[in-house]
Amino acid sequence: MSAASSSSSAVFEGLLDAGRQLESELVAFRRDLHRNPELSLQESETAAKVAAELRALGYEVRTGMGAHGMIADLIGPVAGPTVALRADMDALPIQEETGLPFASEKAGVMHACGHDAHTTMLLGAARLLAEQKDKLRGRVRFIFQSAEEINAGARLMVEAGVLDGVDEIYGLHNLPTLAAGKVATRFGSLMGSVDRIDIALEGKGGHGAIPDQTIDPVVAGSAIVMGLQTAVSREISPFSPVVVTIGKLHAGDAYNVIPHRAELTGTIRTFHPDVQRTMQERIERLAGSIAEAYRCKAKVTYTEMSPVLVSTDACVAHVEQVTDALIGRDNRVEAAPTLAGEDFAIYLQQVPGCFFWLGSGPQEGAEQAFGLHHPKFTLHEECLPLGASLLAAVALKRLSAG
Ligand code: NI
């Protein structure tokens, strides 16, 4: 091998080309997953297909890691750090309306967030890196995860020990509002925290025409819905984004009966870990005090589901350097922050790493595609080989001698 061809730019060009050569296989694998989506914690067939592909590539696969999750390691000839790459495998309870020839064959279940593509890209990376095994100083761990959509899978995988010995972790998500062929990165916070609140209100039911003999939890619940908004607008800096949404409100069964109880369920999203830590106290105080003012009793259950997703600066810089080498600086943009959640944040609480966006949408100027979680969500499959090459390059560059 000549000095020139062993330079890192030649390695990157090689990875990009090798990825492109896999395109038709990656597309076929992704379409098969797309036809056969499985909901969170039910990804058994998907997991079996992934495990079979990994084994065919010579990997030893550890299955059943956190529900249907699995890991496989690629160990280089020289000792060094361990870099983990992660993909999610689950689909959503959505009825697909794309009309595509490979649309979901399961009623009411759809890969509407592109996790079929993520799984395919990571498999592609496992294949590309297996060919580069001799260059590795250290180990690559491939993590295929269950149940991202319900914020359960990453926690289960961490509990199963998938991060044991891992020094850094990287992952990506497709983004239909960014053109395929582009990448978006961001230092610091990228995605919001996800918490859940459940408020059980107890009053005293009675006749709808005789309210003075009752304690009405519907009126108290309505006041709480409005009052909780002051936790955002009056207590937190307008420069710290927070969303408080009550998505479910249930009380009563009859038009002329004041019910005994009311139940409110909602979600809190924040963008700064410091703010997230204050939300439980605010919600409990506001809901409790408002309920008391209306003579009701409130029981607030606050559940932290997923932290703010904060990438590590050095790892973001690494992804940016690799991206620029692979596709050029012109194809990398700064990611806009979002309050949507992603349980990759759980891994980032344990080890340094970076999560980034991979464009999966139409080129600029074309009609915009439907967004993530939409029944007509589609992605441009040209992102598949690029995603595979990019993930492979992120690990290879981190673990190669040069
Ligand atoms: Ni997703």
Short mmCIF file of C-alpha atoms and ligand atoms in Angstrom, two decimals:
data_model
loop_
_atom_site.label_atom_id
_atom_site.label_comp_id
_atom_site.label_asym_id
_atom_site.label_seq_id
_atom_site.Cartn_x
_atom_site.Cartn_y
_atom_site.Cartn_z
CA MET A 1 0.00 0.00 0.00
CA SER A 2 1.44 3.35 -0.96
CA ALA A 3 1.75 6.25 1.48
CA ALA A 4 -0.90 8.19 -0.40
CA SER A 5 -3.50 5.46 -0.40
CA SER A 6 -3.12 4.90 3.34
CA SER A 7 -3.83 8.55 4.12
CA SER A 8 -7.04 9.24 5.95
CA SER A 9 -8.68 10.98 2.99
CA ALA A 10 -8.16 7.87 0.87
CA VAL A 11 -9.66 5.76 3.63
CA PHE A 12 -12.70 8.06 3.72
CA GLU A 13 -13.13 7.99 -0.05
CA GLY A 14 -12.89 4.23 0.09
CA LEU A 15 -15.60 4.06 2.76
CA LEU A 16 -17.91 6.32 0.77
CA ASP A 17 -17.47 4.17 -2.35
CA ALA A 18 -17.83 0.93 -0.42
CA GLY A 19 -21.05 2.27 1.09
CA ARG A 20 -22.42 3.17 -2.33
CA GLN A 21 -21.70 -0.33 -3.56
CA LEU A 22 -23.96 -1.66 -0.82
CA GLU A 23 -26.84 0.62 -1.78
CA SER A 24 -29.12 -1.92 -3.45
CA GLU A 25 -28.68 -4.41 -0.61
CA LEU A 26 -29.29 -1.75 2.01
CA VAL A 27 -32.42 -0.57 0.20
CA ALA A 28 -33.75 -4.14 -0.01
CA PHE A 29 -33.09 -4.80 3.68
CA ARG A 30 -34.70 -1.52 4.73
CA ARG A 31 -37.78 -2.16 2.60
CA ASP A 32 -38.22 -5.58 4.17
CA LEU A 33 -38.12 -4.00 7.64
CA HIS A 34 -40.48 -1.29 6.45
CA ARG A 35 -43.02 -3.88 5.28
CA ASN A 36 -42.82 -5.67 8.61
CA PRO A 37 -42.70 -3.03 11.35
CA GLU A 38 -42.85 -4.02 15.01
CA LEU A 39 -43.91 -1.90 17.98
CA SER A 40 -41.67 -1.05 20.93
CA LEU A 41 -40.64 -4.11 22.99
CA GLN A 42 -42.08 -6.40 20.30
CA GLU A 43 -39.20 -6.26 17.79
CA SER A 44 -38.47 -10.00 17.83
CA GLU A 45 -38.56 -10.61 14.06
CA THR A 46 -36.56 -7.47 13.30
CA ALA A 47 -33.97 -8.49 15.89
CA ALA A 48 -33.75 -12.00 14.44
CA LYS A 49 -33.11 -10.60 10.96
CA VAL A 50 -30.41 -8.24 12.25
CA ALA A 51 -28.74 -11.01 14.25
CA ALA A 52 -28.73 -13.31 11.22
CA GLU A 53 -27.06 -10.63 9.08
CA LEU A 54 -24.44 -9.93 11.74
CA ARG A 55 -23.67 -13.63 12.15
CA ALA A 56 -23.32 -14.00 8.38
CA LEU A 57 -20.67 -11.26 8.58
CA GLY A 58 -18.79 -13.29 11.19
CA TYR A 59 -19.93 -11.40 14.29
CA GLU A 60 -20.68 -12.99 17.61
CA VAL A 61 -24.02 -11.56 18.67
CA ARG A 62 -25.34 -11.17 22.20
CA THR A 63 -29.13 -11.09 21.93
CA GLY A 64 -31.79 -10.33 24.52
CA MET A 65 -29.94 -7.29 25.83
CA GLY A 66 -32.74 -5.04 27.10
CA ALA A 67 -35.85 -6.65 25.57
CA HIS A 68 -34.99 -7.46 21.92
CA GLY A 69 -31.79 -5.42 21.83
CA MET A 70 -28.44 -6.91 20.88
CA ILE A 71 -24.76 -6.06 20.71
CA ALA A 72 -21.88 -7.26 18.56
CA ASP A 73 -18.22 -6.32 18.92
CA LEU A 74 -15.54 -5.90 16.28
CA ILE A 75 -12.16 -6.27 17.93
CA GLY A 76 -9.06 -4.93 16.22
CA PRO A 77 -5.61 -6.52 16.41
CA VAL A 78 -4.24 -3.76 18.67
CA ALA A 79 -5.74 -2.85 22.05
CA GLY A 80 -7.40 0.54 22.39
CA PRO A 81 -10.63 2.29 23.35
CA THR A 82 -14.13 1.00 22.65
CA VAL A 83 -16.41 3.11 20.47
CA ALA A 84 -20.11 2.22 20.42
CA LEU A 85 -22.47 2.91 17.51
CA ARG A 86 -26.20 2.67 18.20
CA ALA A 87 -29.37 2.24 16.13
CA ASP A 88 -33.01 1.85 17.18
CA MET A 89 -35.34 -0.80 15.71
CA ASP A 90 -38.94 -0.05 16.74
CA ALA A 91 -41.92 1.32 14.82
CA LEU A 92 -44.95 3.42 15.80
CA PRO A 93 -48.69 2.76 16.26
CA ILE A 94 -49.59 4.68 13.09
CA GLN A 95 -51.57 3.52 10.04
CA GLU A 96 -49.31 4.08 7.02
CA GLU A 97 -50.74 6.24 4.23
CA THR A 98 -47.76 6.52 1.86
CA GLY A 99 -49.12 4.18 -0.81
CA LEU A 100 -45.57 2.91 -1.39
CA PRO A 101 -45.16 -0.56 -2.90
CA PHE A 102 -43.24 -1.59 0.23
CA ALA A 103 -45.66 0.03 2.68
CA SER A 104 -46.35 -1.61 6.02
CA GLU A 105 -48.23 -4.89 5.82
CA LYS A 106 -49.28 -4.61 9.44
CA ALA A 107 -52.44 -2.65 10.14
CA GLY A 108 -51.86 0.28 12.45
CA VAL A 109 -48.07 -0.14 12.69
CA MET A 110 -45.57 1.89 10.68
CA HIS A 111 -41.90 2.80 10.57
CA ALA A 112 -42.84 6.48 10.60
CA CYS A 113 -39.64 7.62 12.29
CA GLY A 114 -37.20 5.83 10.00
CA HIS A 115 -35.80 3.42 12.57
CA ASP A 116 -35.86 0.82 9.78
CA ALA A 117 -33.31 3.04 8.02
CA HIS A 118 -31.21 3.49 11.17
CA THR A 119 -31.03 -0.26 11.73
CA THR A 120 -30.07 -0.78 8.08
CA MET A 121 -27.35 1.88 8.21
CA LEU A 122 -25.77 0.38 11.32
CA LEU A 123 -25.77 -3.05 9.70
CA GLY A 124 -24.10 -1.45 6.68
CA ALA A 125 -21.49 0.09 8.99
CA ALA A 126 -20.90 -3.31 10.60
CA ARG A 127 -20.21 -4.69 7.16
CA LEU A 128 -17.93 -1.83 6.09
CA LEU A 129 -15.96 -1.95 9.32
CA ALA A 130 -15.54 -5.73 9.23
CA GLU A 131 -13.51 -5.14 6.07
CA GLN A 132 -11.34 -2.63 7.97
CA LYS A 133 -10.86 -4.77 11.07
CA ASP A 134 -7.08 -4.97 10.72
CA LYS A 135 -6.81 -1.18 10.96
CA LEU A 136 -8.59 -0.91 14.31
CA ARG A 137 -6.76 0.02 17.49
CA GLY A 138 -9.50 -0.94 19.87
CA ARG A 139 -13.04 -2.17 19.52
CA VAL A 140 -16.29 -1.14 17.87
CA ARG A 141 -19.49 -2.13 19.63
CA PHE A 142 -22.68 -2.19 17.56
CA ILE A 143 -25.79 -1.58 19.67
CA PHE A 144 -29.19 -2.40 18.19
CA GLN A 145 -31.85 -1.10 20.55
CA SER A 146 -35.48 -1.89 21.33
CA ALA A 147 -38.20 0.53 22.32
CA GLU A 148 -36.80 3.99 21.64
CA GLU A 149 -40.27 5.37 20.90
CA ILE A 150 -41.49 4.73 24.44
CA ASN A 151 -38.26 5.93 26.07
CA ALA A 152 -37.61 2.50 27.55
CA GLY A 153 -35.00 0.76 25.41
CA ALA A 154 -31.85 2.71 26.19
CA ARG A 155 -32.44 2.43 29.92
CA LEU A 156 -32.96 -1.33 29.61
CA MET A 157 -29.79 -1.68 27.55
CA VAL A 158 -27.71 0.32 30.00
CA GLU A 159 -29.06 -1.87 32.82
CA ALA A 160 -28.10 -4.93 30.77
CA GLY A 161 -24.52 -3.64 30.70
CA VAL A 162 -24.13 -2.67 27.04
CA LEU A 163 -21.98 0.32 27.99
CA ASP A 164 -19.56 -1.72 30.10
CA GLY A 165 -16.10 -0.85 28.81
CA VAL A 166 -17.45 1.67 26.29
CA ASP A 167 -15.44 4.91 26.04
CA GLU A 168 -17.57 6.85 23.56
CA ILE A 169 -20.92 6.41 21.83
CA TYR A 170 -22.31 7.80 18.57
CA GLY A 171 -25.70 7.66 16.92
CA LEU A 172 -27.72 9.41 14.25
CA HIS A 173 -31.32 10.10 13.34
CA ASN A 174 -32.65 10.76 9.87
CA LEU A 175 -34.20 14.18 9.30
CA PRO A 176 -36.71 14.63 6.45
CA THR A 177 -36.50 18.44 6.64
CA LEU A 178 -32.80 18.24 5.71
CA ALA A 179 -31.83 17.19 2.18
CA ALA A 180 -30.37 13.70 1.78
CA GLY A 181 -26.61 14.04 1.44
CA LYS A 182 -26.34 16.57 4.26
CA VAL A 183 -25.56 16.27 7.96
CA ALA A 184 -26.53 18.56 10.85
CA THR A 185 -24.56 18.77 14.10
CA ARG A 186 -24.85 20.86 17.23
CA PHE A 187 -22.67 21.44 20.27
CA GLY A 188 -24.32 21.01 23.65
CA SER A 189 -28.07 20.42 23.97
CA LEU A 190 -29.67 19.02 20.83
CA MET A 191 -32.99 17.56 21.99
CA GLY A 192 -35.30 18.11 24.93
CA SER A 193 -35.96 16.13 28.06
CA VAL A 194 -39.11 14.03 28.26
CA ASP A 195 -40.98 13.81 31.56
CA ARG A 196 -44.50 12.62 32.25
CA ILE A 197 -46.99 13.93 34.77
CA ASP A 198 -50.09 12.20 36.08
CA ILE A 199 -52.43 14.22 38.28
CA ALA A 200 -55.25 12.42 40.10
CA LEU A 201 -57.86 14.81 41.48
CA GLU A 202 -60.38 13.81 44.08
CA GLY A 203 -63.48 15.87 44.81
CA LYS A 204 -66.99 14.89 45.85
CA GLY A 205 -69.41 13.87 43.17
CA GLY A 206 -73.08 14.69 43.02
CA HIS A 207 -76.00 16.04 41.02
CA GLY A 208 -75.08 18.32 38.15
CA ALA A 209 -77.84 20.73 39.17
CA ILE A 210 -76.78 20.96 42.83
CA PRO A 211 -73.08 21.92 42.68
CA ASP A 212 -73.13 23.45 46.16
CA GLN A 213 -73.38 19.95 47.62
CA THR A 214 -70.35 18.73 45.66
CA ILE A 215 -66.64 19.44 45.26
CA ASP A 216 -66.17 19.62 41.53
CA PRO A 217 -62.89 18.09 40.24
CA VAL A 218 -63.69 19.17 36.65
CA VAL A 219 -63.53 22.85 37.55
CA ALA A 220 -60.39 22.24 39.62
CA GLY A 221 -58.81 20.25 36.76
CA SER A 222 -59.61 23.00 34.27
CA ALA A 223 -57.96 25.56 36.54
CA ILE A 224 -54.91 23.32 36.85
CA VAL A 225 -54.55 23.01 33.06
CA MET A 226 -54.52 26.80 32.78
CA GLY A 227 -52.48 27.35 35.93
CA LEU A 228 -49.68 25.01 34.90
CA GLN A 229 -48.92 27.31 31.99
CA THR A 230 -47.75 29.93 34.48
CA ALA A 231 -44.94 27.53 35.41
CA VAL A 232 -43.65 28.29 31.94
CA SER A 233 -44.65 31.90 31.34
CA ARG A 234 -44.10 33.41 34.82
CA GLU A 235 -41.46 31.28 36.53
CA ILE A 236 -38.88 30.41 33.88
CA SER A 237 -36.72 32.67 31.75
CA PRO A 238 -38.10 33.16 28.25
CA PHE A 239 -34.62 32.18 27.07
CA SER A 240 -35.07 28.67 28.50
CA PRO A 241 -37.55 26.76 26.37
CA VAL A 242 -40.10 24.67 28.28
CA VAL A 243 -43.30 23.00 27.11
CA VAL A 244 -46.04 21.85 29.47
CA THR A 245 -48.73 19.91 27.61
CA ILE A 246 -51.73 18.18 29.13
CA GLY A 247 -52.52 15.58 26.48
CA LYS A 248 -55.25 13.69 28.29
CA LEU A 249 -57.98 14.87 30.60
CA HIS A 250 -60.59 12.45 31.81
CA ALA A 251 -63.49 13.01 34.16
CA GLY A 252 -67.06 11.86 34.41
CA ASP A 253 -69.41 9.73 32.35
CA ALA A 254 -72.67 11.66 32.25
CA TYR A 255 -73.75 15.14 31.19
CA ASN A 256 -75.67 15.84 34.38
CA VAL A 257 -73.36 14.34 37.01
CA ILE A 258 -70.47 16.03 38.74
CA PRO A 259 -67.87 13.26 38.94
CA HIS A 260 -65.93 12.26 42.00
CA ARG A 261 -62.53 12.19 40.29
CA ALA A 262 -60.62 13.67 37.40
CA GLU A 263 -57.35 12.52 35.86
CA LEU A 264 -54.90 14.67 33.92
CA THR A 265 -51.89 13.31 32.08
CA GLY A 266 -49.28 15.32 30.29
CA THR A 267 -45.68 15.82 29.31
CA ILE A 268 -42.99 18.33 30.26
CA ARG A 269 -40.19 19.13 27.81
CA THR A 270 -37.17 21.24 28.70
CA PHE A 271 -33.92 22.09 26.99
CA HIS A 272 -31.59 22.60 29.95
CA PRO A 273 -30.88 19.96 32.59
CA ASP A 274 -30.98 22.68 35.30
CA VAL A 275 -34.53 23.62 34.32
CA GLN A 276 -35.66 20.00 34.10
CA ARG A 277 -34.58 19.49 37.72
CA THR A 278 -36.91 22.28 38.89
CA MET A 279 -40.05 21.14 37.09
CA GLN A 280 -41.25 18.49 39.52
CA GLU A 281 -41.41 20.98 42.40
CA ARG A 282 -43.21 23.55 40.24
CA ILE A 283 -45.84 21.12 38.96
CA GLU A 284 -46.47 19.62 42.41
CA ARG A 285 -46.78 23.06 44.01
CA LEU A 286 -49.05 24.54 41.35
CA ALA A 287 -51.30 21.50 40.95
CA GLY A 288 -51.48 20.94 44.71
CA SER A 289 -52.21 24.58 45.58
CA ILE A 290 -54.79 25.07 42.84
CA ALA A 291 -56.56 21.85 43.80
CA GLU A 292 -56.63 22.97 47.41
CA ALA A 293 -58.10 26.34 46.42
CA TYR A 294 -60.96 24.39 44.84
CA ARG A 295 -61.23 22.08 47.90
CA CYS A 296 -59.96 19.05 45.93
CA LYS A 297 -57.12 16.73 46.74
CA ALA A 298 -54.39 16.30 44.10
CA LYS A 299 -51.90 13.47 43.82
CA VAL A 300 -49.12 14.32 41.39
CA THR A 301 -46.90 11.58 39.98
CA TYR A 302 -43.86 12.96 38.17
CA THR A 303 -41.86 10.53 36.05
CA GLU A 304 -38.54 11.45 34.45
CA MET A 305 -38.40 9.49 31.20
CA SER A 306 -35.47 10.86 29.28
CA PRO A 307 -32.93 13.59 30.07
CA VAL A 308 -31.96 16.51 27.83
CA LEU A 309 -29.77 15.15 25.02
CA VAL A 310 -26.40 16.83 25.47
CA SER A 311 -23.53 15.80 23.20
CA THR A 312 -19.91 16.01 24.35
CA ASP A 313 -17.97 18.85 22.70
CA ALA A 314 -14.94 16.75 21.73
CA CYS A 315 -17.20 14.10 20.19
CA VAL A 316 -19.22 16.68 18.22
CA ALA A 317 -15.93 18.08 16.91
CA HIS A 318 -14.92 14.55 15.92
CA VAL A 319 -18.18 13.95 14.00
CA GLU A 320 -17.80 17.32 12.28
CA GLN A 321 -14.24 16.54 11.22
CA VAL A 322 -15.25 13.13 9.87
CA THR A 323 -18.31 14.56 8.10
CA ASP A 324 -16.26 17.27 6.43
CA ALA A 325 -13.67 14.75 5.28
CA LEU A 326 -16.37 12.45 3.93
CA ILE A 327 -18.86 14.79 2.24
CA GLY A 328 -17.29 18.25 2.42
CA ARG A 329 -17.92 21.22 4.70
CA ASP A 330 -20.62 22.56 2.34
CA ASN A 331 -22.82 19.61 3.20
CA ARG A 332 -22.75 20.13 6.96
CA VAL A 333 -25.07 22.60 8.70
CA GLU A 334 -25.74 23.58 12.29
CA ALA A 335 -28.71 21.66 13.68
CA ALA A 336 -31.66 23.58 15.05
CA PRO A 337 -32.58 22.53 18.60
CA THR A 338 -35.81 20.59 19.15
CA LEU A 339 -37.88 19.72 22.20
CA ALA A 340 -38.65 16.30 20.76
CA GLY A 341 -37.03 13.63 22.91
CA GLU A 342 -34.61 10.79 22.11
CA ASP A 343 -33.51 8.19 24.60
CA PHE A 344 -29.95 8.23 23.24
CA ALA A 345 -29.69 10.88 25.97
CA ILE A 346 -29.60 8.04 28.52
CA TYR A 347 -26.33 6.72 27.04
CA LEU A 348 -24.89 10.23 27.02
CA GLN A 349 -25.49 10.46 30.76
CA GLN A 350 -23.11 7.52 31.16
CA VAL A 351 -20.38 8.06 28.56
CA PRO A 352 -19.20 10.86 26.25
CA GLY A 353 -20.62 10.86 22.74
CA CYS A 354 -22.48 12.64 20.00
CA PHE A 355 -25.90 12.36 18.39
CA PHE A 356 -26.42 14.00 15.02
CA TRP A 357 -28.91 14.36 12.17
CA LEU A 358 -28.57 12.78 8.75
CA GLY A 359 -30.59 14.41 5.98
CA SER A 360 -33.27 12.12 4.52
CA GLY A 361 -35.44 14.64 2.72
CA PRO A 362 -35.82 16.07 -0.79
CA GLN A 363 -33.30 18.53 -2.18
CA GLU A 364 -33.79 22.20 -1.38
CA GLY A 365 -36.44 23.82 -3.52
CA ALA A 366 -38.37 20.58 -3.97
CA GLU A 367 -41.71 20.07 -2.30
CA GLN A 368 -41.13 19.30 1.36
CA ALA A 369 -41.63 15.77 2.59
CA PHE A 370 -43.91 14.83 5.47
CA GLY A 371 -42.24 14.91 8.86
CA LEU A 372 -41.29 12.26 11.37
CA HIS A 373 -44.26 10.38 12.94
CA HIS A 374 -46.56 11.37 10.04
CA PRO A 375 -48.64 8.62 8.29
CA LYS A 376 -47.17 9.83 4.97
CA PHE A 377 -43.56 10.02 6.19
CA THR A 378 -41.08 8.84 3.57
CA LEU A 379 -37.33 9.08 3.31
CA HIS A 380 -34.89 9.33 0.46
CA GLU A 381 -33.06 6.04 0.46
CA GLU A 382 -29.86 7.57 -0.84
CA CYS A 383 -29.27 8.44 2.82
CA LEU A 384 -28.77 4.72 3.59
CA PRO A 385 -25.28 4.20 2.12
CA LEU A 386 -24.13 7.60 3.37
CA GLY A 387 -25.35 6.82 6.90
CA ALA A 388 -23.53 3.48 6.81
CA SER A 389 -20.30 5.09 5.58
CA LEU A 390 -20.55 7.93 8.05
CA LEU A 391 -21.05 5.69 11.09
CA ALA A 392 -18.19 3.49 9.93
CA ALA A 393 -15.95 6.52 9.40
CA VAL A 394 -16.77 7.96 12.83
CA ALA A 395 -15.60 4.73 14.49
CA LEU A 396 -12.70 4.05 12.15
CA LYS A 397 -11.22 7.53 12.45
CA ARG A 398 -11.46 7.37 16.23
CA LEU A 399 -9.74 3.98 16.34
CA SER A 400 -7.25 4.09 13.49
CA ALA A 401 -3.57 4.67 13.91
CA GLY A 402 -3.53 7.78 11.73
NI NI B 1 -37.00 8.29 15.96
#
